């Protein structure tokens, strides 16, 4: 587990630093443009593994963590058979958590890395994101690279918050009510809504052959080609078919991958 906890420590330090840097929440994002933070699919529970030599020493397997995604290895405080105080937990599917527990539930400040690569650093209450926190969407997410920082209530964006779009860095600040933004959208969110209305019927059908010169790994002299597999809002899940595109990407193994709709167009029809 040493490498695992080392990885978590890096995530914790990075996200905690980012969270601390934005202690004052800005504002959230519009419904159709803001990525929803849905409950993660629970990983199957498994028996706790023997502890590796590290501090703090793992407690007995009987020390329970309620989050189904974290029911693997546990190291930290334990009271009446439940995780209590500071602790570290790991799940079978790769979820990691370092932070505070109360009666087996995440409660207080903590950092969690989800199985799909998403990460959250902030406050928890009764096992839910609650208070101020920063949520980063991982590479497997349709909204990969996007960030929300601000208020939370019962696992939903709530109160003042700011949504940061990737890769442009455009920001949308608003007031959320249980995940729904209440303020007028920005030019970015308005543009995305219009794009959704116009381009989605053209590009969004599974099996559509699409091309791009702006997606990662492509260039005006190196056109990317792919096939649409799925759509969510203004995002396309594209199976990249040009090896050069993948080899020039930061993560060549990430295929298919989620893409912003505006990065793609219908491929030109070959001349007869």
PDB file of C-alpha atoms in Angstrom:
ATOM      1  CA  UNK A   1       0.000   0.000   0.000  1.00  0.00           C
ATOM      2  CA  UNK A   2       3.009   2.353   0.275  1.00  0.00           C
ATOM      3  CA  UNK A   3       2.755   3.464  -3.367  1.00  0.00           C
ATOM      4  CA  UNK A   4      -1.000   3.836  -3.073  1.00  0.00           C
ATOM      5  CA  UNK A   5      -0.777   6.060  -0.037  1.00  0.00           C
ATOM      6  CA  UNK A   6       2.075   7.944  -1.656  1.00  0.00           C
ATOM      7  CA  UNK A   7      -0.158   8.649  -4.629  1.00  0.00           C
ATOM      8  CA  UNK A   8      -2.953   9.788  -2.351  1.00  0.00           C
ATOM      9  CA  UNK A   9      -0.564  12.023  -0.440  1.00  0.00           C
ATOM     10  CA  UNK A  10       0.324  13.769  -3.703  1.00  0.00           C
ATOM     11  CA  UNK A  11      -3.329  14.207  -4.587  1.00  0.00           C
ATOM     12  CA  UNK A  12      -4.120  15.432  -1.089  1.00  0.00           C
ATOM     13  CA  UNK A  13      -1.341  18.003  -1.071  1.00  0.00           C
ATOM     14  CA  UNK A  14      -2.181  19.254  -4.563  1.00  0.00           C
ATOM     15  CA  UNK A  15      -5.929  19.519  -4.040  1.00  0.00           C
ATOM     16  CA  UNK A  16      -5.607  20.853  -0.514  1.00  0.00           C
ATOM     17  CA  UNK A  17      -3.301  23.605  -1.767  1.00  0.00           C
ATOM     18  CA  UNK A  18      -5.733  24.491  -4.539  1.00  0.00           C
ATOM     19  CA  UNK A  19      -8.625  24.454  -2.090  1.00  0.00           C
ATOM     20  CA  UNK A  20      -6.774  26.694   0.338  1.00  0.00           C
ATOM     21  CA  UNK A  21      -5.920  29.133  -2.442  1.00  0.00           C
ATOM     22  CA  UNK A  22      -9.626  29.706  -3.089  1.00  0.00           C
ATOM     23  CA  UNK A  23     -10.928  29.886   0.445  1.00  0.00           C
ATOM     24  CA  UNK A  24     -13.485  32.472  -0.644  1.00  0.00           C
ATOM     25  CA  UNK A  25     -16.009  30.722  -2.904  1.00  0.00           C
ATOM     26  CA  UNK A  26     -16.784  32.427  -6.140  1.00  0.00           C
ATOM     27  CA  UNK A  27     -19.861  31.275  -8.018  1.00  0.00           C
ATOM     28  CA  UNK A  28     -21.379  28.255  -9.803  1.00  0.00           C
ATOM     29  CA  UNK A  29     -22.397  27.515 -13.364  1.00  0.00           C
ATOM     30  CA  UNK A  30     -25.499  27.260 -15.600  1.00  0.00           C
ATOM     31  CA  UNK A  31     -27.416  24.048 -15.755  1.00  0.00           C
ATOM     32  CA  UNK A  32     -26.690  22.982 -19.296  1.00  0.00           C
ATOM     33  CA  UNK A  33     -23.062  24.113 -19.098  1.00  0.00           C
ATOM     34  CA  UNK A  34     -22.117  22.991 -15.627  1.00  0.00           C
ATOM     35  CA  UNK A  35     -21.091  19.435 -15.139  1.00  0.00           C
ATOM     36  CA  UNK A  36     -23.318  17.597 -12.687  1.00  0.00           C
ATOM     37  CA  UNK A  37     -21.653  15.894  -9.753  1.00  0.00           C
ATOM     38  CA  UNK A  38     -23.564  12.660  -9.528  1.00  0.00           C
ATOM     39  CA  UNK A  39     -23.208  10.039  -6.854  1.00  0.00           C
ATOM     40  CA  UNK A  40     -20.385   7.702  -7.778  1.00  0.00           C
ATOM     41  CA  UNK A  41     -21.093   4.055  -8.520  1.00  0.00           C
ATOM     42  CA  UNK A  42     -20.164   2.088  -5.407  1.00  0.00           C
ATOM     43  CA  UNK A  43     -17.244  -0.278  -5.706  1.00  0.00           C
ATOM     44  CA  UNK A  44     -17.805  -3.827  -4.434  1.00  0.00           C
ATOM     45  CA  UNK A  45     -16.761  -4.320  -0.838  1.00  0.00           C
ATOM     46  CA  UNK A  46     -13.883  -6.616  -0.013  1.00  0.00           C
ATOM     47  CA  UNK A  47     -12.091  -7.819   3.048  1.00  0.00           C
ATOM     48  CA  UNK A  48      -9.468  -5.470   4.448  1.00  0.00           C
ATOM     49  CA  UNK A  49      -5.945  -6.304   3.319  1.00  0.00           C
ATOM     50  CA  UNK A  50      -3.035  -6.806   5.748  1.00  0.00           C
ATOM     51  CA  UNK A  51      -1.326  -3.563   6.622  1.00  0.00           C
ATOM     52  CA  UNK A  52       1.931  -2.427   5.071  1.00  0.00           C
ATOM     53  CA  UNK A  53       4.630  -0.892   7.235  1.00  0.00           C
ATOM     54  CA  UNK A  54       3.647   2.752   7.446  1.00  0.00           C
ATOM     55  CA  UNK A  55       2.195   5.345   9.789  1.00  0.00           C
ATOM     56  CA  UNK A  56      -0.453   5.379  11.004  1.00  0.00           C
ATOM     57  CA  UNK A  57      -0.613   1.631  11.472  1.00  0.00           C
ATOM     58  CA  UNK A  58      -3.742   0.011   9.997  1.00  0.00           C
ATOM     59  CA  UNK A  59      -6.432  -0.820  12.483  1.00  0.00           C
ATOM     60  CA  UNK A  60      -8.263  -4.106  12.686  1.00  0.00           C
ATOM     61  CA  UNK A  61     -10.467  -5.045   9.716  1.00  0.00           C
ATOM     62  CA  UNK A  62     -13.451  -4.656  12.041  1.00  0.00           C
ATOM     63  CA  UNK A  63     -13.051  -0.866  11.860  1.00  0.00           C
ATOM     64  CA  UNK A  64     -15.808   0.002   9.406  1.00  0.00           C
ATOM     65  CA  UNK A  65     -16.034   2.761   6.795  1.00  0.00           C
ATOM     66  CA  UNK A  66     -19.577   3.296   5.476  1.00  0.00           C
ATOM     67  CA  UNK A  67     -18.691   4.691   2.036  1.00  0.00           C
ATOM     68  CA  UNK A  68     -19.010   1.622  -0.262  1.00  0.00           C
ATOM     69  CA  UNK A  69     -16.227   2.969  -2.480  1.00  0.00           C
ATOM     70  CA  UNK A  70     -13.768   2.919   0.435  1.00  0.00           C
ATOM     71  CA  UNK A  71     -14.405  -0.484   1.982  1.00  0.00           C
ATOM     72  CA  UNK A  72     -10.976  -1.967   1.371  1.00  0.00           C
ATOM     73  CA  UNK A  73      -7.923  -0.988   3.417  1.00  0.00           C
ATOM     74  CA  UNK A  74      -8.187   1.408   6.341  1.00  0.00           C
ATOM     75  CA  UNK A  75      -5.559   3.010   8.560  1.00  0.00           C
ATOM     76  CA  UNK A  76      -6.344   5.461  11.323  1.00  0.00           C
ATOM     77  CA  UNK A  77      -8.509   6.122  14.341  1.00  0.00           C
ATOM     78  CA  UNK A  78     -11.186   3.641  15.333  1.00  0.00           C
ATOM     79  CA  UNK A  79     -13.906   3.753  17.982  1.00  0.00           C
ATOM     80  CA  UNK A  80     -16.560   1.127  18.655  1.00  0.00           C
ATOM     81  CA  UNK A  81     -15.667  -0.619  15.415  1.00  0.00           C
ATOM     82  CA  UNK A  82     -16.093   2.516  13.274  1.00  0.00           C
ATOM     83  CA  UNK A  83     -13.533   4.841  11.662  1.00  0.00           C
ATOM     84  CA  UNK A  84     -13.111   7.864  13.920  1.00  0.00           C
ATOM     85  CA  UNK A  85     -10.888  10.938  13.731  1.00  0.00           C
ATOM     86  CA  UNK A  86      -8.092  11.150  11.170  1.00  0.00           C
ATOM     87  CA  UNK A  87      -7.851   8.215   8.796  1.00  0.00           C
ATOM     88  CA  UNK A  88      -7.008   6.897   5.349  1.00  0.00           C
ATOM     89  CA  UNK A  89      -9.248   4.548   3.372  1.00  0.00           C
ATOM     90  CA  UNK A  90      -8.945   2.778   0.024  1.00  0.00           C
ATOM     91  CA  UNK A  91     -11.538   0.920  -2.040  1.00  0.00           C
ATOM     92  CA  UNK A  92     -11.303  -2.040  -4.386  1.00  0.00           C
ATOM     93  CA  UNK A  93     -11.907   0.076  -7.514  1.00  0.00           C
ATOM     94  CA  UNK A  94      -9.202   2.630  -6.671  1.00  0.00           C
ATOM     95  CA  UNK A  95     -11.092   5.220  -4.631  1.00  0.00           C
ATOM     96  CA  UNK A  96      -8.901   6.894  -1.993  1.00  0.00           C
ATOM     97  CA  UNK A  97      -9.713   9.140   0.950  1.00  0.00           C
ATOM     98  CA  UNK A  98      -7.613  10.936   3.526  1.00  0.00           C
ATOM     99  CA  UNK A  99      -9.283  13.053   6.154  1.00  0.00           C
ATOM    100  CA  UNK A 100     -11.627  13.078   9.086  1.00  0.00           C
ATOM    101  CA  UNK A 101     -14.226  10.489  10.053  1.00  0.00           C
ATOM    102  CA  UNK A 102     -17.061  10.503  12.580  1.00  0.00           C
ATOM    103  CA  UNK A 103     -18.732   7.178  13.386  1.00  0.00           C
ATOM    104  CA  UNK A 104     -17.497   5.581  10.166  1.00  0.00           C
ATOM    105  CA  UNK A 105     -18.553   8.436   7.867  1.00  0.00           C
ATOM    106  CA  UNK A 106     -16.565  11.166   6.153  1.00  0.00           C
ATOM    107  CA  UNK A 107     -17.146  14.229   8.309  1.00  0.00           C
ATOM    108  CA  UNK A 108     -14.989  17.339   8.575  1.00  0.00           C
ATOM    109  CA  UNK A 109     -12.184  18.144   6.154  1.00  0.00           C
ATOM    110  CA  UNK A 110     -10.961  15.499   3.743  1.00  0.00           C
ATOM    111  CA  UNK A 111      -9.754  14.739   0.230  1.00  0.00           C
ATOM    112  CA  UNK A 112     -11.264  11.982  -1.900  1.00  0.00           C
ATOM    113  CA  UNK A 113     -10.094  10.593  -5.230  1.00  0.00           C
ATOM    114  CA  UNK A 114     -12.979   8.825  -6.975  1.00  0.00           C
ATOM    115  CA  UNK A 115     -12.655   5.638  -9.055  1.00  0.00           C
ATOM    116  CA  UNK A 116     -13.125   7.582 -12.311  1.00  0.00           C
ATOM    117  CA  UNK A 117     -10.311  10.022 -11.476  1.00  0.00           C
ATOM    118  CA  UNK A 118     -12.477  12.891 -10.189  1.00  0.00           C
ATOM    119  CA  UNK A 119     -11.235  14.510  -6.988  1.00  0.00           C
ATOM    120  CA  UNK A 120     -12.755  16.562  -4.172  1.00  0.00           C
ATOM    121  CA  UNK A 121     -10.959  18.528  -1.465  1.00  0.00           C
ATOM    122  CA  UNK A 122     -13.126  20.196   1.127  1.00  0.00           C
ATOM    123  CA  UNK A 123     -15.640  19.688   3.863  1.00  0.00           C
ATOM    124  CA  UNK A 124     -17.932  16.737   4.447  1.00  0.00           C
ATOM    125  CA  UNK A 125     -20.961  16.103   6.608  1.00  0.00           C
ATOM    126  CA  UNK A 126     -22.585  12.726   7.154  1.00  0.00           C
ATOM    127  CA  UNK A 127     -20.610  11.208   4.218  1.00  0.00           C
ATOM    128  CA  UNK A 128     -21.666  13.962   1.775  1.00  0.00           C
ATOM    129  CA  UNK A 129     -19.891  16.994   0.314  1.00  0.00           C
ATOM    130  CA  UNK A 130     -21.142  19.805   2.520  1.00  0.00           C
ATOM    131  CA  UNK A 131     -19.618  23.232   3.126  1.00  0.00           C
ATOM    132  CA  UNK A 132     -16.853  24.696   0.988  1.00  0.00           C
ATOM    133  CA  UNK A 133     -14.849  22.554  -1.394  1.00  0.00           C
ATOM    134  CA  UNK A 134     -13.159  22.122  -4.751  1.00  0.00           C
ATOM    135  CA  UNK A 135     -14.204  19.420  -7.228  1.00  0.00           C
ATOM    136  CA  UNK A 136     -11.951  18.525 -10.173  1.00  0.00           C
ATOM    137  CA  UNK A 137     -13.209  16.377 -13.046  1.00  0.00           C
ATOM    138  CA  UNK A 138     -10.793  13.592 -14.030  1.00  0.00           C
ATOM    139  CA  UNK A 139      -9.672  12.442 -17.455  1.00  0.00           C
ATOM    140  CA  UNK A 140     -12.392   9.775 -17.701  1.00  0.00           C
ATOM    141  CA  UNK A 141     -15.161  12.330 -17.097  1.00  0.00           C
ATOM    142  CA  UNK A 142     -17.152  14.035 -19.870  1.00  0.00           C
ATOM    143  CA  UNK A 143     -16.090  17.298 -18.202  1.00  0.00           C
ATOM    144  CA  UNK A 144     -12.410  16.380 -17.808  1.00  0.00           C
ATOM    145  CA  UNK A 145     -10.307  19.286 -16.663  1.00  0.00           C
ATOM    146  CA  UNK A 146     -13.252  21.403 -15.490  1.00  0.00           C
ATOM    147  CA  UNK A 147     -13.264  22.613 -11.878  1.00  0.00           C
ATOM    148  CA  UNK A 148     -15.972  23.756  -9.484  1.00  0.00           C
ATOM    149  CA  UNK A 149     -15.029  25.543  -6.283  1.00  0.00           C
ATOM    150  CA  UNK A 150     -17.535  26.914  -3.826  1.00  0.00           C
ATOM    151  CA  UNK A 151     -20.423  25.895  -1.629  1.00  0.00           C
ATOM    152  CA  UNK A 152     -21.933  22.419  -1.265  1.00  0.00           C
ATOM    153  CA  UNK A 153     -24.954  20.969   0.458  1.00  0.00           C
ATOM    154  CA  UNK A 154     -25.842  17.279   0.574  1.00  0.00           C
ATOM    155  CA  UNK A 155     -23.471  16.418  -2.306  1.00  0.00           C
ATOM    156  CA  UNK A 156     -24.842  19.197  -4.544  1.00  0.00           C
ATOM    157  CA  UNK A 157     -23.409  22.559  -5.566  1.00  0.00           C
ATOM    158  CA  UNK A 158     -25.135  25.060  -3.291  1.00  0.00           C
ATOM    159  CA  UNK A 159     -24.555  28.723  -2.489  1.00  0.00           C
ATOM    160  CA  UNK A 160     -21.815  30.824  -4.048  1.00  0.00           C
ATOM    161  CA  UNK A 161     -19.410  29.058  -6.361  1.00  0.00           C
ATOM    162  CA  UNK A 162     -17.287  29.315  -9.487  1.00  0.00           C
ATOM    163  CA  UNK A 163     -17.117  26.894 -12.386  1.00  0.00           C
ATOM    164  CA  UNK A 164     -13.927  26.918 -14.469  1.00  0.00           C
ATOM    165  CA  UNK A 165     -14.129  25.555 -18.007  1.00  0.00           C
ATOM    166  CA  UNK A 166     -11.262  23.565 -19.506  1.00  0.00           C
ATOM    167  CA  UNK A 167      -9.188  24.150 -21.500  1.00  0.00           C
ATOM    168  CA  UNK A 168     -10.181  27.816 -22.009  1.00  0.00           C
ATOM    169  CA  UNK A 169     -10.079  28.756 -18.331  1.00  0.00           C
ATOM    170  CA  UNK A 170     -13.343  30.706 -18.718  1.00  0.00           C
ATOM    171  CA  UNK A 171     -15.098  31.218 -15.394  1.00  0.00           C
ATOM    172  CA  UNK A 172     -18.742  31.330 -14.456  1.00  0.00           C
ATOM    173  CA  UNK A 173     -19.618  32.652 -11.020  1.00  0.00           C
ATOM    174  CA  UNK A 174     -23.134  32.274  -9.686  1.00  0.00           C
ATOM    175  CA  UNK A 175     -25.390  31.199  -6.850  1.00  0.00           C
ATOM    176  CA  UNK A 176     -26.532  27.575  -6.871  1.00  0.00           C
ATOM    177  CA  UNK A 177     -29.603  26.043  -5.325  1.00  0.00           C
ATOM    178  CA  UNK A 178     -29.183  22.276  -4.904  1.00  0.00           C
ATOM    179  CA  UNK A 179     -27.071  21.985  -8.053  1.00  0.00           C
ATOM    180  CA  UNK A 180     -29.074  24.434 -10.183  1.00  0.00           C
ATOM    181  CA  UNK A 181     -27.475  27.814 -11.042  1.00  0.00           C
ATOM    182  CA  UNK A 182     -29.767  30.791 -10.434  1.00  0.00           C
ATOM    183  CA  UNK A 183     -27.839  33.556 -12.173  1.00  0.00           C
ATOM    184  CA  UNK A 184     -27.698  34.713 -15.791  1.00  0.00           C
ATOM    185  CA  UNK A 185     -25.173  32.838 -17.896  1.00  0.00           C
ATOM    186  CA  UNK A 186     -21.913  34.208 -19.265  1.00  0.00           C
ATOM    187  CA  UNK A 187     -21.021  34.513 -22.960  1.00  0.00           C
ATOM    188  CA  UNK A 188     -19.366  31.098 -22.637  1.00  0.00           C
ATOM    189  CA  UNK A 189     -22.461  29.389 -21.272  1.00  0.00           C
ATOM    190  CA  UNK A 190     -24.722  31.167 -23.775  1.00  0.00           C
ATOM    191  CA  UNK A 191     -22.469  30.094 -26.631  1.00  0.00           C
ATOM    192  CA  UNK A 192     -22.457  26.511 -25.408  1.00  0.00           C
ATOM    193  CA  UNK A 193     -26.226  26.476 -25.262  1.00  0.00           C
ATOM    194  CA  UNK A 194     -26.497  27.703 -28.850  1.00  0.00           C
ATOM    195  CA  UNK A 195     -23.895  25.209 -30.010  1.00  0.00           C
ATOM    196  CA  UNK A 196     -25.828  22.455 -28.310  1.00  0.00           C
ATOM    197  CA  UNK A 197     -28.989  23.436 -30.168  1.00  0.00           C
ATOM    198  CA  UNK A 198     -27.313  23.714 -33.585  1.00  0.00           C
ATOM    199  CA  UNK A 199     -24.492  21.165 -33.690  1.00  0.00           C
ATOM    200  CA  UNK A 200     -25.731  18.327 -31.514  1.00  0.00           C
ATOM    201  CA  UNK A 201     -28.361  17.155 -34.040  1.00  0.00           C
ATOM    202  CA  UNK A 202     -25.615  17.121 -36.694  1.00  0.00           C
ATOM    203  CA  UNK A 203     -22.725  15.529 -34.789  1.00  0.00           C
ATOM    204  CA  UNK A 204     -24.388  13.781 -31.882  1.00  0.00           C
ATOM    205  CA  UNK A 205     -25.664  10.637 -33.578  1.00  0.00           C
ATOM    206  CA  UNK A 206     -23.622   7.534 -32.590  1.00  0.00           C
ATOM    207  CA  UNK A 207     -21.598   6.290 -35.546  1.00  0.00           C
ATOM    208  CA  UNK A 208     -21.050   9.752 -37.051  1.00  0.00           C
ATOM    209  CA  UNK A 209     -17.581  10.208 -38.580  1.00  0.00           C
ATOM    210  CA  UNK A 210     -16.069  13.467 -37.298  1.00  0.00           C
ATOM    211  CA  UNK A 211     -12.851  15.403 -37.904  1.00  0.00           C
ATOM    212  CA  UNK A 212     -10.879  18.005 -35.947  1.00  0.00           C
ATOM    213  CA  UNK A 213      -7.801  20.187 -36.210  1.00  0.00           C
ATOM    214  CA  UNK A 214      -8.165  21.625 -32.692  1.00  0.00           C
ATOM    215  CA  UNK A 215      -8.523  18.566 -30.465  1.00  0.00           C
ATOM    216  CA  UNK A 216      -5.472  17.502 -28.462  1.00  0.00           C
ATOM    217  CA  UNK A 217      -2.918  15.811 -30.717  1.00  0.00           C
ATOM    218  CA  UNK A 218      -4.287  17.360 -33.925  1.00  0.00           C
ATOM    219  CA  UNK A 219      -3.113  20.310 -36.023  1.00  0.00           C
ATOM    220  CA  UNK A 220      -4.093  22.036 -39.274  1.00  0.00           C
ATOM    221  CA  UNK A 221      -1.634  19.739 -41.043  1.00  0.00           C
ATOM    222  CA  UNK A 222      -2.554  16.695 -38.930  1.00  0.00           C
ATOM    223  CA  UNK A 223      -6.314  16.156 -39.005  1.00  0.00           C
ATOM    224  CA  UNK A 224      -7.843  13.961 -36.320  1.00  0.00           C
ATOM    225  CA  UNK A 225     -10.594  11.556 -37.309  1.00  0.00           C
ATOM    226  CA  UNK A 226     -12.929   9.674 -35.040  1.00  0.00           C
ATOM    227  CA  UNK A 227     -16.317   8.073 -34.574  1.00  0.00           C
ATOM    228  CA  UNK A 228     -18.941   9.397 -32.151  1.00  0.00           C
ATOM    229  CA  UNK A 229     -19.964   6.791 -29.565  1.00  0.00           C
ATOM    230  CA  UNK A 230     -22.111   8.823 -27.165  1.00  0.00           C
ATOM    231  CA  UNK A 231     -23.139  12.345 -26.140  1.00  0.00           C
ATOM    232  CA  UNK A 232     -23.838  14.147 -22.859  1.00  0.00           C
ATOM    233  CA  UNK A 233     -24.898  17.790 -23.080  1.00  0.00           C
ATOM    234  CA  UNK A 234     -22.223  19.533 -25.180  1.00  0.00           C
ATOM    235  CA  UNK A 235     -19.724  16.665 -24.943  1.00  0.00           C
ATOM    236  CA  UNK A 236     -18.981  13.894 -27.447  1.00  0.00           C
ATOM    237  CA  UNK A 237     -17.420  10.544 -26.633  1.00  0.00           C
ATOM    238  CA  UNK A 238     -15.131  10.049 -29.635  1.00  0.00           C
ATOM    239  CA  UNK A 239     -13.192   6.945 -30.618  1.00  0.00           C
ATOM    240  CA  UNK A 240     -10.047   8.432 -32.192  1.00  0.00           C
ATOM    241  CA  UNK A 241      -9.027   6.543 -35.340  1.00  0.00           C
ATOM    242  CA  UNK A 242      -5.852   8.406 -36.316  1.00  0.00           C
ATOM    243  CA  UNK A 243      -2.781   6.983 -34.507  1.00  0.00           C
ATOM    244  CA  UNK A 244      -0.889  10.266 -34.946  1.00  0.00           C
ATOM    245  CA  UNK A 245      -3.531  12.091 -32.930  1.00  0.00           C
ATOM    246  CA  UNK A 246      -3.117   9.705 -30.021  1.00  0.00           C
ATOM    247  CA  UNK A 247       0.684   9.637 -30.160  1.00  0.00           C
ATOM    248  CA  UNK A 248       0.739  13.446 -29.961  1.00  0.00           C
ATOM    249  CA  UNK A 249      -1.657  13.544 -26.992  1.00  0.00           C
ATOM    250  CA  UNK A 250      -0.660  13.769 -23.338  1.00  0.00           C
ATOM    251  CA  UNK A 251      -2.257  10.370 -22.655  1.00  0.00           C
ATOM    252  CA  UNK A 252      -2.114   8.197 -25.802  1.00  0.00           C
ATOM    253  CA  UNK A 253      -3.949   5.382 -24.010  1.00  0.00           C
ATOM    254  CA  UNK A 254      -7.017   7.548 -23.377  1.00  0.00           C
ATOM    255  CA  UNK A 255      -9.259   6.391 -26.217  1.00  0.00           C
ATOM    256  CA  UNK A 256     -12.186   6.774 -26.610  1.00  0.00           C
ATOM    257  CA  UNK A 257     -12.226  10.134 -24.868  1.00  0.00           C
ATOM    258  CA  UNK A 258     -14.740  12.855 -24.068  1.00  0.00           C
ATOM    259  CA  UNK A 259     -14.457  15.998 -26.160  1.00  0.00           C
ATOM    260  CA  UNK A 260     -16.089  19.419 -26.305  1.00  0.00           C
ATOM    261  CA  UNK A 261     -18.563  19.428 -29.181  1.00  0.00           C
ATOM    262  CA  UNK A 262     -17.111  22.577 -30.757  1.00  0.00           C
ATOM    263  CA  UNK A 263     -13.758  20.864 -31.357  1.00  0.00           C
ATOM    264  CA  UNK A 264     -15.305  18.627 -34.013  1.00  0.00           C
ATOM    265  CA  UNK A 265     -17.064  18.845 -37.391  1.00  0.00           C
ATOM    266  CA  UNK A 266     -18.337  16.456 -40.017  1.00  0.00           C
ATOM    267  CA  UNK A 267     -15.489  15.022 -42.070  1.00  0.00           C
ATOM    268  CA  UNK A 268     -15.396  16.352 -45.632  1.00  0.00           C
ATOM    269  CA  UNK A 269     -16.751  13.995 -48.253  1.00  0.00           C
ATOM    270  CA  UNK A 270     -13.940  12.627 -50.456  1.00  0.00           C
ATOM    271  CA  UNK A 271     -13.969  13.918 -54.010  1.00  0.00           C
ATOM    272  CA  UNK A 272     -15.222  11.364 -56.561  1.00  0.00           C
TER     273      UNK A 272
END
